[in-house]
Amino acid sequence: MSGRLLKRVLQEHEESKQQIHHEEEEEDEESGARSSINPFDLLNEDDEDLEEIEIDDETIVEKKKEDGGDHLSKNVDNVQPVSKNKSKKKKTKKNKETSSNVAKPDISLDETLEALGLSANSKQDKETKANADSSKMASSSRFVLEIDPKYLNLENELRRVYGSKAMRSFESGTPGGGSSRLGRGGRRGVHNITKTVLISPKENWSRWDRSFSMEFLETKDGNNYFRYTHSASYEQAQRAFQAAQAIHDLNGVASVLIHHPYHIESLITMADYFKFVGEHDMAADAIGKCLYGLERAWHPMFTPFQGNCRLDFNHDTNKLFFKTLFTHLRNMDRRGCHRSALEVCKLLLSLDTSDPVGALFCVDYFALRAEEYAWLEQFSEEYRNDNSLWLFPNFSYSLAIARVFLEKIESSSSSEATHIDTSKSSSLDLMKQALKLHPTVLRKLVDKVPLKDQVWTKILKHSYFRSDESKIMSLDHLINIYVERNYLIWRLPDVQKLLRSAADLVIESLEQDGTEAESWLCVRKEAFSAENNQYSHLSTHDFSDSMPTLPPDNLQNFVANPRMVGGGQQQAPPPPPRDLANRNALAVLIESILPWAHYGDEGDDAHHQPDNNG
């Protein structure tokens, strides 16, 4: 029962005592507004004894009823004392309505409610309080990580940004698009493909082969735990993939996909290859197929968008889902779909709270790019973590930047509902705090952005900003990730202006107090381990905008052609040209990109024998 209902019940109980003395005088006035039933019948719904509550000299004894009264005991903790001003107004109104001389209780209704809350709290032990706090934190974290499925699909965001006509034109000209020649024919034929949330499947994709699935493991702390499981056919494909991988045979990897189109590791390998040769659309298409298969395998109870489902990264079969999602996240960023990338970050953080792929160190970037400034502040306050989020370099600086834009929104808004929140620190104070906590970020930003104004040269000459290393391995690694991921945001004039003003004030403050620098050094050493790098599994390159490429001469180092003889020995003669007759169109397309694939000169196709290895 809510505090409002309890307050109303007690009000009616108090007025019922007055009604006994002047029932005949006020019968007409109160007959339509007051129920004839006992007000405490609202509380009695179970077969449990209710506690006795003392109010001044009178005792309200709440007896056993058929309907059970555990509502009071369950919800009494939620009772909040109402303001005294409201209580006085209601008491004045009551005096006007009644002309009785009956004395009112000395204890006000507010004090009664407060006593109720204290009475209930006194019966709770410490363990119950701890569990309640833990449950509240979990609920808060789950709320801030709630995912809006309509923002998960990057094609939906592309349509919002560029329009449906532009998207249809783009898809018609894309090799893997829905209107491509592969979708109109081939041995697959036409089939209805099931729609999914994470990705929009293309018409030319193979039918889902159900080669893997997901199983439910347990329910723990209100969360459901799952893991992926592989069928016998998938295990067979895995053995074929590992054999091809052992001899660096990309042709063998492609052949696995012909018979097992949703073998995840083969698709990821092909995506990596396409990325290295600059075919980013084909790389994204391969990752999209991974996501399509992984989502089709979901257990009926797996509802990840509600924040109550877990995939433990320690299970080997779950790791590929995290890797695929993170690669998809980078593809979204490359196409400018930052709102969709933010939702994927939420999904990664909710599936495994240990954050195995480092989504926590790019969620601030996507929140800023998607202009979700208020959400970023809320996330920093409510997300559960062993360390306070503001201590991380990315949140330390990003919260200051978010506050800059929130201040602009609050100051420019004429609505009465929007006002400047004076309870929060200003953007300037937050930036000063970030510079004092992580001073080595400044020099790295000046070099990476770059900031070429002479004023930065003067600032960097100060001893506090002179170094670009903190001598703490884990912290230096996180700073490198932050600068690599977020440097583009620092090209905004408003952000540069804030950074300059804060740096000048920090220098002034340090010159006035010589012990301040030592205090912030102690904070850094306390927050981050100096002995080992606990974030060494995160690669700085995975947070970079740059797309790696390999020259054609070095492509065999990515996946070597088994026919090549290494070690500087003479190269084996080239294989005979491959026959294209009766070949799968997708296999030929993939194979044709390989630098060692040979189909003969023009006009030679009719003269060579078929290659059984194709």
Coordinates of C-alpha atoms in Angstrom, one line a residue:
M1 CA 0.0 0.0 0.0
S2 CA 1.4 3.4 -0.9
G3 CA 2.0 6.2 1.5
R4 CA -0.8 8.3 0.0
L5 CA -3.4 5.5 0.6
L6 CA -2.2 5.0 4.2
K7 CA -2.4 8.7 4.8
R8 CA -6.0 8.8 3.5
V9 CA -7.0 5.8 5.7
L10 CA -5.6 7.4 8.8
Q11 CA -7.4 10.7 7.9
E12 CA -10.7 8.9 7.6
H13 CA -10.1 7.1 10.9
E14 CA -9.4 10.3 12.7
E15 CA -12.5 11.9 11.2
S16 CA -14.6 8.9 12.1
K17 CA -14.0 9.5 15.8
Q18 CA -15.3 13.0 15.4
Q19 CA -18.4 11.7 13.5
I20 CA -19.5 9.8 16.6
H21 CA -20.2 13.1 18.4
H22 CA -22.0 15.0 15.7
E23 CA -23.3 12.3 13.3
E24 CA -26.8 13.7 13.1
E25 CA -25.5 17.3 12.2
E26 CA -23.2 16.3 9.4
E27 CA -24.9 13.2 8.1
D28 CA -26.2 15.0 4.9
E29 CA -22.8 16.7 4.3
E30 CA -20.6 13.6 4.6
S31 CA -22.9 10.9 3.2
G32 CA -21.7 11.4 -0.3
A33 CA -18.0 11.9 0.4
R34 CA -17.3 9.3 3.0
S35 CA -17.6 5.5 2.7
S36 CA -19.8 3.6 5.3
I37 CA -17.3 0.8 5.6
N38 CA -14.6 0.6 8.2
P39 CA -11.5 2.4 6.7
F40 CA -9.2 -0.3 8.0
D41 CA -10.9 -2.9 5.8
L42 CA -8.7 -1.6 3.1
L43 CA -5.7 -3.0 4.9
N44 CA -7.1 -6.4 5.7
E45 CA -6.5 -8.8 2.9
D46 CA -4.4 -11.7 4.3
D47 CA -4.2 -14.1 7.2
E48 CA -1.5 -12.3 9.1
D49 CA -1.5 -10.5 12.4
L50 CA -0.8 -6.8 12.2
E51 CA 1.4 -5.0 14.7
E52 CA 0.0 -2.5 17.3
I53 CA 0.7 1.1 16.5
E54 CA 0.6 3.7 19.3
I55 CA -0.7 7.1 18.5
D56 CA -0.5 9.4 21.6
D57 CA -2.8 7.9 24.3
E58 CA -4.8 5.8 21.9
T59 CA -3.8 2.5 20.4
I60 CA -5.0 1.3 17.1
V61 CA -5.2 -2.5 17.2
E62 CA -5.3 -4.0 13.8
K63 CA -6.8 -7.5 13.9
K64 CA -6.6 -10.6 11.8
K65 CA -8.9 -10.4 8.8
E66 CA -9.8 -12.7 6.0
D67 CA -8.3 -10.5 3.2
G68 CA -4.8 -10.3 4.8
G69 CA -2.9 -7.3 6.0
D70 CA 0.6 -7.8 4.9
H71 CA 0.3 -4.7 2.7
L72 CA 1.1 -2.5 5.6
S73 CA 4.2 -4.4 6.6
K74 CA 5.4 -4.6 3.1
N75 CA 4.9 -1.0 2.1
V76 CA 5.4 0.8 5.3
D77 CA 9.0 1.4 4.4
N78 CA 7.9 3.4 1.4
V79 CA 5.9 5.8 3.5
Q80 CA 7.4 9.3 3.2
P81 CA 6.5 12.1 5.7
V82 CA 4.5 14.7 4.0
S83 CA 5.4 18.4 4.4
K84 CA 4.1 20.2 7.5
N85 CA 2.7 23.0 5.4
K86 CA 0.3 20.6 3.7
S87 CA -0.7 19.1 7.1
K88 CA -1.6 22.6 8.5
K89 CA -3.7 23.4 5.5
K90 CA -5.7 20.2 5.8
K91 CA -6.2 20.8 9.6
T92 CA -7.5 24.3 8.9
K93 CA -9.9 23.0 6.3
K94 CA -11.1 20.4 8.7
N95 CA -11.7 23.0 11.4
K96 CA -13.9 25.0 9.0
E97 CA -16.0 21.9 8.0
T98 CA -16.7 20.8 11.6
S99 CA -18.2 22.8 14.5
S100 CA -17.6 20.2 17.1
N101 CA -15.7 20.9 20.3
V102 CA -14.1 17.5 20.3
A103 CA -10.4 17.6 21.1
K104 CA -8.1 16.6 18.3
P105 CA -5.1 14.3 18.9
D106 CA -1.9 16.0 20.0
I107 CA 0.2 14.2 17.4
S108 CA -0.2 15.3 13.8
L109 CA -0.7 13.1 10.9
D110 CA 2.8 13.7 9.6
E111 CA 4.3 12.6 12.9
T112 CA 2.1 9.5 12.8
L113 CA 3.4 8.5 9.4
E114 CA 6.9 9.2 10.5
A115 CA 6.4 7.0 13.6
L116 CA 5.0 4.3 11.4
G117 CA 8.1 4.4 9.2
L118 CA 10.4 4.3 12.2
S119 CA 8.4 1.5 13.8
A120 CA 8.7 -0.7 10.7
N121 CA 12.4 0.1 10.2
S122 CA 13.2 -0.8 13.7
K123 CA 12.1 -4.4 13.0
Q124 CA 14.3 -4.8 10.0
D125 CA 17.7 -6.4 10.6
K126 CA 20.9 -5.3 8.9
E127 CA 20.9 -8.2 6.4
T128 CA 17.5 -7.2 5.1
K129 CA 18.6 -3.6 4.6
A130 CA 21.7 -4.8 2.7
N131 CA 19.6 -6.9 0.5
A132 CA 17.2 -4.1 -0.2
D133 CA 20.1 -1.7 -1.0
S134 CA 21.6 -4.3 -3.4
S135 CA 18.2 -4.9 -5.0
K136 CA 17.8 -1.1 -5.4
M137 CA 21.2 -0.8 -7.1
A138 CA 20.5 -3.7 -9.4
S139 CA 17.1 -2.2 -10.3
S140 CA 18.7 1.2 -10.9
S141 CA 21.4 -0.3 -13.1
R142 CA 18.9 -2.3 -15.1
F143 CA 16.8 0.8 -15.6
V144 CA 19.6 2.9 -17.0
L145 CA 20.6 0.1 -19.4
E146 CA 17.1 -0.4 -20.8
I147 CA 17.4 -0.7 -24.5
D148 CA 15.0 0.7 -27.1
P149 CA 14.9 -1.9 -29.9
K150 CA 13.9 0.6 -32.5
Y151 CA 17.3 2.3 -32.1
L152 CA 19.3 -1.0 -32.3
N153 CA 19.0 -1.4 -36.1
L154 CA 21.4 0.9 -37.9
E155 CA 19.3 0.9 -41.1
N156 CA 16.5 2.5 -39.2
E157 CA 18.9 5.3 -38.1
L158 CA 20.2 5.7 -41.7
R159 CA 16.6 6.1 -42.9
R160 CA 16.0 8.8 -40.2
V161 CA 19.2 10.6 -41.2
Y162 CA 19.2 10.3 -45.0
G163 CA 15.6 9.3 -45.9
S164 CA 14.1 6.2 -47.3
K165 CA 14.7 7.1 -50.9
A166 CA 18.4 7.6 -50.4
M167 CA 18.6 4.2 -48.5
R168 CA 16.8 2.4 -51.3
S169 CA 19.1 3.9 -53.9
F170 CA 22.1 2.9 -51.8
E171 CA 20.9 -0.7 -51.3
S172 CA 20.2 -1.2 -55.0
G173 CA 23.8 -0.3 -55.8
T174 CA 25.3 -2.4 -53.0
P175 CA 26.7 -5.9 -54.0
G176 CA 25.0 -7.5 -51.0
G177 CA 21.8 -5.4 -51.3
G178 CA 18.4 -6.8 -51.4
S179 CA 18.0 -6.2 -55.1
S180 CA 21.3 -7.7 -56.2
R181 CA 21.5 -10.4 -58.8
L182 CA 22.4 -13.0 -56.2
G183 CA 18.9 -12.4 -54.6
R184 CA 17.0 -13.0 -57.8
G185 CA 18.3 -16.4 -58.7
G186 CA 21.0 -19.0 -57.9
R187 CA 20.4 -22.4 -56.4
R188 CA 19.0 -20.9 -53.1
G189 CA 15.9 -19.8 -54.8
V190 CA 13.5 -17.4 -53.2
H191 CA 12.5 -17.8 -49.6
N192 CA 10.9 -15.7 -46.9
I193 CA 13.6 -14.6 -44.4
T194 CA 12.6 -13.9 -40.8
K195 CA 13.0 -10.4 -39.6
T196 CA 15.3 -9.7 -36.6
V197 CA 16.0 -6.8 -34.3
L198 CA 19.8 -6.5 -34.3
I199 CA 20.1 -6.5 -38.1
S200 CA 17.9 -6.3 -41.2
P201 CA 18.6 -9.5 -43.2
K202 CA 19.0 -9.3 -46.9
E203 CA 16.9 -11.3 -49.3
N204 CA 19.9 -13.1 -50.8
W205 CA 21.1 -14.5 -47.4
S206 CA 20.8 -18.3 -46.9
R207 CA 18.0 -19.8 -44.9
W208 CA 18.8 -20.2 -41.2
D209 CA 20.2 -23.7 -40.8
R210 CA 19.7 -24.0 -37.0
S211 CA 23.2 -25.3 -36.6
F212 CA 23.5 -23.8 -33.1
S213 CA 21.0 -22.8 -30.4
M214 CA 20.9 -21.3 -26.9
E215 CA 20.1 -23.0 -23.6
F216 CA 18.9 -21.7 -20.3
L217 CA 21.2 -22.3 -17.4
E218 CA 19.8 -20.8 -14.2
T219 CA 18.1 -17.8 -12.5
K220 CA 20.3 -16.0 -10.1
D221 CA 19.7 -12.6 -8.3
G222 CA 16.7 -12.0 -10.6
N223 CA 18.7 -12.5 -13.8
N224 CA 18.4 -15.4 -16.3
Y225 CA 21.7 -17.0 -17.4
F226 CA 22.1 -18.5 -20.9
R227 CA 24.8 -19.9 -23.2
Y228 CA 25.1 -20.9 -26.8
T229 CA 25.3 -24.6 -27.8
H230 CA 26.5 -26.1 -31.1
S231 CA 25.0 -29.0 -33.0
A232 CA 26.9 -31.9 -34.5
S233 CA 26.9 -30.3 -37.9
Y234 CA 28.4 -27.1 -36.5
E235 CA 31.1 -29.0 -34.8
Q236 CA 31.9 -30.6 -38.1
A237 CA 32.2 -27.2 -39.7
Q238 CA 34.4 -26.1 -36.8
R239 CA 36.8 -28.9 -37.5
A240 CA 37.0 -28.0 -41.1
F241 CA 37.5 -24.4 -40.3
Q242 CA 40.4 -25.2 -37.9
A243 CA 42.0 -27.4 -40.5
A244 CA 41.9 -24.5 -43.0
Q245 CA 43.1 -22.1 -40.4
A246 CA 46.1 -24.2 -39.5
I247 CA 47.4 -24.0 -43.1
H248 CA 46.3 -20.4 -43.6
D249 CA 43.9 -21.5 -46.4
L250 CA 41.3 -18.8 -47.1
N251 CA 39.9 -20.9 -49.9
G252 CA 39.2 -23.6 -47.3
V253 CA 37.4 -21.1 -45.0
A254 CA 35.3 -19.9 -48.0
S255 CA 34.4 -23.5 -48.8
V256 CA 33.2 -24.0 -45.2
L257 CA 30.7 -21.2 -45.7
I258 CA 29.3 -22.9 -48.9
H259 CA 28.1 -25.8 -46.8
H260 CA 27.6 -24.0 -43.5
P261 CA 26.6 -20.4 -44.3
Y262 CA 26.2 -19.4 -40.6
H263 CA 29.5 -20.7 -39.2
I264 CA 30.4 -17.7 -37.1
E265 CA 34.2 -18.0 -37.0
S266 CA 34.4 -18.4 -40.8
L267 CA 32.2 -15.4 -41.3
I268 CA 34.4 -13.3 -38.9
T269 CA 37.5 -14.4 -40.7
M270 CA 36.1 -13.4 -44.1
A271 CA 34.9 -10.1 -42.6
D272 CA 38.5 -9.4 -41.3
Y273 CA 39.9 -10.2 -44.8
F274 CA 37.4 -7.9 -46.5
K275 CA 38.3 -5.2 -44.1
F276 CA 42.0 -5.5 -44.9
V277 CA 41.4 -5.3 -48.6
G278 CA 39.2 -2.3 -48.2
E279 CA 35.8 -4.0 -49.0
H280 CA 34.1 -2.6 -45.9
D281 CA 30.5 -3.2 -47.2
M282 CA 31.2 -6.9 -47.7
A283 CA 32.9 -7.0 -44.2
A284 CA 29.8 -5.5 -42.7
D285 CA 27.6 -7.9 -44.6
A286 CA 29.5 -10.9 -43.2
I287 CA 29.1 -9.5 -39.6
G288 CA 25.4 -9.0 -40.3
K289 CA 25.0 -12.7 -41.2
C290 CA 26.7 -13.5 -37.9
L291 CA 24.2 -11.4 -36.0
Y292 CA 21.3 -12.8 -37.9
G293 CA 22.3 -16.4 -37.0
L294 CA 23.1 -15.6 -33.4
E295 CA 19.7 -13.8 -32.9
R296 CA 17.8 -16.6 -34.6
A297 CA 19.3 -19.0 -32.1
W298 CA 18.0 -17.1 -29.0
H299 CA 16.1 -19.0 -26.3
P300 CA 12.4 -18.0 -26.0
M301 CA 13.2 -16.7 -22.5
F302 CA 16.2 -14.7 -23.7
T303 CA 14.9 -11.1 -23.6
P304 CA 18.1 -9.0 -23.4
F305 CA 16.4 -5.6 -24.0
Q306 CA 14.9 -5.7 -20.5
G307 CA 18.3 -5.9 -18.8
N308 CA 17.7 -9.2 -16.9
C309 CA 19.5 -11.7 -19.2
R310 CA 23.1 -12.7 -18.8
L311 CA 25.6 -14.3 -21.2
D312 CA 28.7 -15.3 -19.2
F313 CA 31.8 -14.4 -21.3
N314 CA 33.6 -17.2 -19.6
H315 CA 31.7 -19.7 -21.7
D316 CA 33.6 -20.2 -24.9
T317 CA 30.5 -20.5 -27.0
N318 CA 29.3 -17.0 -25.8
K319 CA 32.5 -15.2 -26.7
L320 CA 31.7 -14.9 -30.4
F321 CA 28.5 -13.1 -29.6
F322 CA 30.5 -10.4 -27.8
K323 CA 33.1 -10.2 -30.5
T324 CA 30.5 -9.9 -33.2
L325 CA 28.5 -7.2 -31.4
F326 CA 31.6 -5.2 -30.8
T327 CA 32.6 -5.4 -34.5
H328 CA 29.1 -4.4 -35.4
L329 CA 29.5 -1.5 -33.1
R330 CA 32.5 -0.3 -35.0
N331 CA 30.7 -0.7 -38.3
M332 CA 27.9 1.5 -36.9
D333 CA 30.4 4.2 -35.9
R334 CA 32.0 4.1 -39.4
R335 CA 28.6 4.8 -40.9
G336 CA 27.7 7.6 -38.4
C337 CA 25.0 5.6 -36.6
H338 CA 26.0 6.7 -33.1
R339 CA 22.5 6.4 -31.5
S340 CA 22.4 2.7 -32.6
A341 CA 25.9 2.2 -31.4
L342 CA 24.9 3.6 -28.0
E343 CA 22.2 0.9 -27.7
V344 CA 24.6 -1.8 -28.6
C345 CA 26.9 -0.5 -25.8
K346 CA 24.1 -0.8 -23.4
L347 CA 23.4 -4.4 -24.6
L348 CA 27.1 -5.4 -24.1
L349 CA 27.2 -3.9 -20.6
S350 CA 23.9 -5.6 -19.6
L351 CA 24.9 -9.1 -20.9
D352 CA 28.0 -9.4 -18.8
T353 CA 28.7 -6.8 -16.0
S354 CA 32.4 -7.6 -16.1
D355 CA 32.5 -5.7 -19.5
P356 CA 34.9 -8.2 -21.3
V357 CA 35.1 -6.1 -24.5
G358 CA 35.5 -2.6 -22.9
A359 CA 32.1 -1.2 -23.9
L360 CA 32.4 1.0 -20.8
F361 CA 35.3 2.9 -22.4
C362 CA 33.3 4.0 -25.5
V363 CA 29.8 4.4 -24.2
D364 CA 30.5 8.0 -23.2
Y365 CA 31.7 8.8 -26.8
F366 CA 28.6 7.4 -28.4
A367 CA 26.4 9.2 -25.8
L368 CA 28.1 12.5 -26.7
R369 CA 27.9 11.9 -30.4
A370 CA 24.2 11.0 -30.1
E371 CA 23.6 14.1 -28.0
E372 CA 22.3 11.9 -25.1
Y373 CA 23.9 14.3 -22.5
A374 CA 21.4 13.8 -19.7
W375 CA 21.5 10.0 -20.1
L376 CA 25.3 10.1 -19.7
E377 CA 25.0 11.9 -16.4
Q378 CA 22.3 9.5 -15.2
F379 CA 24.4 6.5 -16.3
S380 CA 27.4 7.8 -14.4
E381 CA 25.3 8.1 -11.2
E382 CA 23.4 4.8 -11.4
Y383 CA 25.6 2.3 -13.1
R384 CA 27.0 -0.3 -10.8
N385 CA 30.8 -0.6 -10.8
D386 CA 33.6 -1.4 -8.3
N387 CA 35.2 2.0 -9.0
S388 CA 33.4 5.3 -9.2
L389 CA 33.0 6.1 -12.9
W390 CA 34.2 9.6 -12.6
L391 CA 37.7 8.3 -11.8
F392 CA 38.0 6.8 -15.3
P393 CA 39.6 9.3 -17.7
N394 CA 36.9 8.9 -20.3
F395 CA 34.1 9.7 -17.9
S396 CA 36.1 12.4 -16.1
Y397 CA 36.4 14.4 -19.2
S398 CA 33.1 13.4 -21.0
L399 CA 31.0 14.4 -18.0
A400 CA 32.4 17.9 -18.2
I401 CA 31.7 18.0 -21.9
A402 CA 28.1 16.8 -21.4
R403 CA 27.6 19.4 -18.8
V404 CA 28.7 22.1 -21.3
F405 CA 25.9 21.2 -23.7
L406 CA 23.4 20.7 -21.0
E407 CA 24.1 24.2 -19.7
K408 CA 23.6 25.6 -23.2
I409 CA 20.3 23.8 -23.4
E410 CA 19.1 25.0 -20.0
S411 CA 20.1 28.6 -20.6
S412 CA 18.5 28.8 -24.1
S413 CA 15.3 27.2 -23.1
S414 CA 12.4 29.5 -22.2
S415 CA 10.2 26.7 -20.7
E416 CA 9.5 27.0 -17.0
A417 CA 9.9 23.2 -16.7
T418 CA 13.6 23.5 -17.8
H419 CA 15.8 25.4 -15.4
I420 CA 19.5 25.4 -14.5
D421 CA 20.2 22.6 -12.0
T422 CA 22.4 24.4 -9.3
S423 CA 22.8 21.1 -7.4
K424 CA 25.2 19.8 -10.1
S425 CA 28.8 21.0 -10.5
S426 CA 29.4 23.4 -13.4
S427 CA 31.2 22.3 -16.6
L428 CA 34.2 24.4 -15.6
D429 CA 34.5 22.7 -12.2
L430 CA 34.2 19.3 -13.7
M431 CA 36.9 20.1 -16.3
K432 CA 39.2 21.4 -13.6
Q433 CA 38.7 18.2 -11.7
A434 CA 39.4 16.1 -14.8
L435 CA 42.7 18.0 -15.5
K436 CA 43.9 17.6 -11.9
L437 CA 43.0 13.9 -11.8
H438 CA 44.4 13.0 -15.3
P439 CA 46.8 15.8 -16.4
T440 CA 48.7 13.6 -18.9
V441 CA 45.6 13.6 -21.1
L442 CA 46.2 17.2 -22.1
R443 CA 49.5 16.7 -23.9
K444 CA 48.2 13.6 -25.7
L445 CA 45.1 15.6 -26.9
V446 CA 47.2 18.5 -28.1
D447 CA 49.2 16.1 -30.2
K448 CA 46.3 14.0 -31.5
V449 CA 43.6 16.6 -32.2
P450 CA 45.8 18.6 -32.9
L451 CA 45.7 21.9 -31.0
K452 CA 48.1 24.2 -32.7
D453 CA 47.4 27.5 -30.9
Q454 CA 50.5 28.9 -29.2
V455 CA 48.7 29.1 -25.9
W456 CA 48.8 25.3 -25.6
T457 CA 52.6 25.4 -25.9
K458 CA 52.7 27.8 -22.9
I459 CA 50.3 25.6 -20.9
L460 CA 52.3 22.5 -21.5
K461 CA 55.5 24.1 -20.2
H462 CA 54.0 23.9 -16.7
S463 CA 55.4 21.1 -14.7
Y464 CA 52.0 19.6 -14.0
F465 CA 51.2 19.1 -17.7
R466 CA 54.7 18.5 -19.0
S467 CA 54.6 14.7 -19.0
D468 CA 52.4 12.4 -21.1
E469 CA 52.8 9.4 -18.8
S470 CA 51.4 8.8 -15.3
K471 CA 53.8 5.9 -14.5
I472 CA 50.7 3.8 -13.8
M473 CA 50.3 1.1 -16.4
S474 CA 46.6 0.5 -16.2
L475 CA 45.8 4.3 -16.2
D476 CA 48.2 5.0 -19.1
H477 CA 46.5 2.3 -21.1
L478 CA 43.0 3.7 -20.4
I479 CA 44.2 7.2 -21.3
N480 CA 45.6 6.0 -24.6
I481 CA 42.2 4.3 -25.4
Y482 CA 40.3 7.5 -24.4
V483 CA 42.4 9.8 -26.6
E484 CA 42.2 7.4 -29.6
R485 CA 38.4 7.0 -29.2
N486 CA 37.4 10.6 -28.3
Y487 CA 39.8 13.0 -29.9
L488 CA 37.3 14.1 -32.6
I489 CA 35.1 15.6 -30.0
W490 CA 37.9 18.0 -28.9
R491 CA 37.8 19.7 -32.3
L492 CA 34.6 21.5 -31.2
P493 CA 35.4 25.2 -30.4
D494 CA 33.2 25.3 -27.3
V495 CA 35.0 22.3 -25.9
Q496 CA 38.5 23.7 -26.6
K497 CA 37.5 27.0 -25.0
L498 CA 36.4 25.2 -21.8
L499 CA 39.6 23.1 -21.7
R500 CA 41.8 26.3 -22.1
S501 CA 39.9 28.1 -19.3
A502 CA 40.1 25.1 -17.0
A503 CA 43.8 24.6 -17.6
D504 CA 44.6 28.2 -16.7
L505 CA 42.6 27.9 -13.5
V506 CA 44.3 24.7 -12.6
I507 CA 47.8 26.2 -13.0
E508 CA 46.7 29.1 -10.9
S509 CA 45.4 26.8 -8.2
L510 CA 48.5 24.7 -8.1
E511 CA 50.7 27.7 -7.7
Q512 CA 48.7 28.8 -4.7
D513 CA 48.7 25.4 -3.0
G514 CA 51.9 23.4 -3.5
T515 CA 50.4 20.2 -1.8
E516 CA 47.4 19.9 -4.2
A517 CA 49.4 18.1 -6.9
E518 CA 50.6 15.5 -4.3
S519 CA 47.0 14.9 -3.1
W520 CA 45.7 14.2 -6.6
L521 CA 48.7 11.8 -7.2
C522 CA 47.5 9.9 -4.1
V523 CA 44.0 9.6 -5.6
R524 CA 45.4 8.2 -8.8
K525 CA 47.5 5.6 -7.1
E526 CA 44.6 4.6 -4.9
A527 CA 42.2 4.2 -7.8
F528 CA 44.4 2.4 -10.3
S529 CA 46.9 -0.5 -9.8
A530 CA 50.5 0.4 -10.5
E531 CA 51.7 -3.2 -10.5
N532 CA 49.9 -4.6 -13.5
N533 CA 47.6 -3.5 -16.3
Q534 CA 44.2 -5.0 -15.6
Y535 CA 43.0 -3.7 -18.9
S536 CA 45.7 -5.2 -21.1
H537 CA 43.2 -7.4 -22.9
L538 CA 41.7 -4.3 -24.5
S539 CA 43.5 -3.2 -27.6
T540 CA 43.8 0.5 -28.4
H541 CA 43.4 -0.3 -32.0
D542 CA 39.8 -1.6 -31.4
F543 CA 38.8 1.9 -30.3
S544 CA 40.4 3.6 -33.3
D545 CA 38.7 5.2 -36.3
S546 CA 41.5 4.2 -38.6
M547 CA 40.9 1.2 -40.8
P548 CA 43.9 -1.1 -41.3
T549 CA 44.9 -2.2 -44.8
L550 CA 47.6 -4.5 -46.2
P551 CA 49.4 -4.1 -49.5
P552 CA 48.6 -6.9 -52.0
D553 CA 52.1 -8.4 -51.6
N554 CA 51.5 -9.0 -47.9
L555 CA 48.0 -10.5 -48.2
Q556 CA 49.3 -14.0 -48.0
N557 CA 50.5 -13.2 -44.5
F558 CA 46.9 -12.7 -43.5
V559 CA 45.9 -16.2 -44.8
A560 CA 48.6 -17.8 -46.8
N561 CA 48.0 -19.7 -50.0
P562 CA 48.8 -23.3 -49.3
R563 CA 50.3 -23.7 -52.7
M564 CA 52.9 -21.1 -51.9
V565 CA 56.3 -22.4 -50.8
G566 CA 57.6 -20.2 -48.0
G567 CA 61.0 -19.5 -46.6
G568 CA 62.3 -17.7 -49.7
Q569 CA 62.1 -20.9 -51.8
Q570 CA 61.0 -20.9 -55.4
Q571 CA 57.3 -20.4 -55.8
A572 CA 55.4 -23.4 -57.1
P573 CA 53.9 -23.1 -60.6
P574 CA 50.4 -21.5 -60.6
P575 CA 47.4 -23.8 -60.6
P576 CA 45.3 -24.3 -63.7
P577 CA 42.5 -21.8 -64.2
R578 CA 39.3 -22.5 -62.3
D579 CA 36.1 -23.5 -64.1
L580 CA 33.1 -21.2 -63.5
A581 CA 30.4 -23.6 -64.8
N582 CA 27.9 -24.9 -62.3
R583 CA 29.6 -22.9 -59.5
N584 CA 27.8 -21.2 -56.6
A585 CA 27.7 -17.5 -57.4
L586 CA 28.5 -16.3 -53.9
A587 CA 31.5 -18.7 -53.7
V588 CA 32.8 -17.4 -57.0
L589 CA 32.4 -13.8 -55.8
I590 CA 34.3 -14.5 -52.6
E591 CA 37.0 -16.5 -54.4
S592 CA 37.5 -13.9 -57.1
I593 CA 38.8 -11.4 -54.5
L594 CA 41.6 -13.6 -53.5
P595 CA 44.9 -12.5 -55.1
W596 CA 45.9 -16.1 -56.1
A597 CA 42.6 -17.1 -57.6
H598 CA 43.1 -17.7 -61.4
Y599 CA 40.3 -18.0 -64.0
G600 CA 42.5 -17.8 -67.1
D601 CA 42.8 -15.2 -69.7
E602 CA 39.8 -13.9 -71.7
G603 CA 38.5 -16.6 -74.0
D604 CA 40.3 -19.4 -72.2
D605 CA 37.4 -20.7 -70.1
A606 CA 36.3 -23.2 -72.7
H607 CA 39.7 -24.9 -73.0
H608 CA 40.7 -25.8 -69.5
Q609 CA 39.6 -28.7 -67.4
P610 CA 37.4 -28.2 -64.3
D611 CA 39.2 -27.8 -61.0
N612 CA 37.8 -30.3 -58.5
N613 CA 39.2 -28.3 -55.6
G614 CA 37.0 -25.3 -56.4

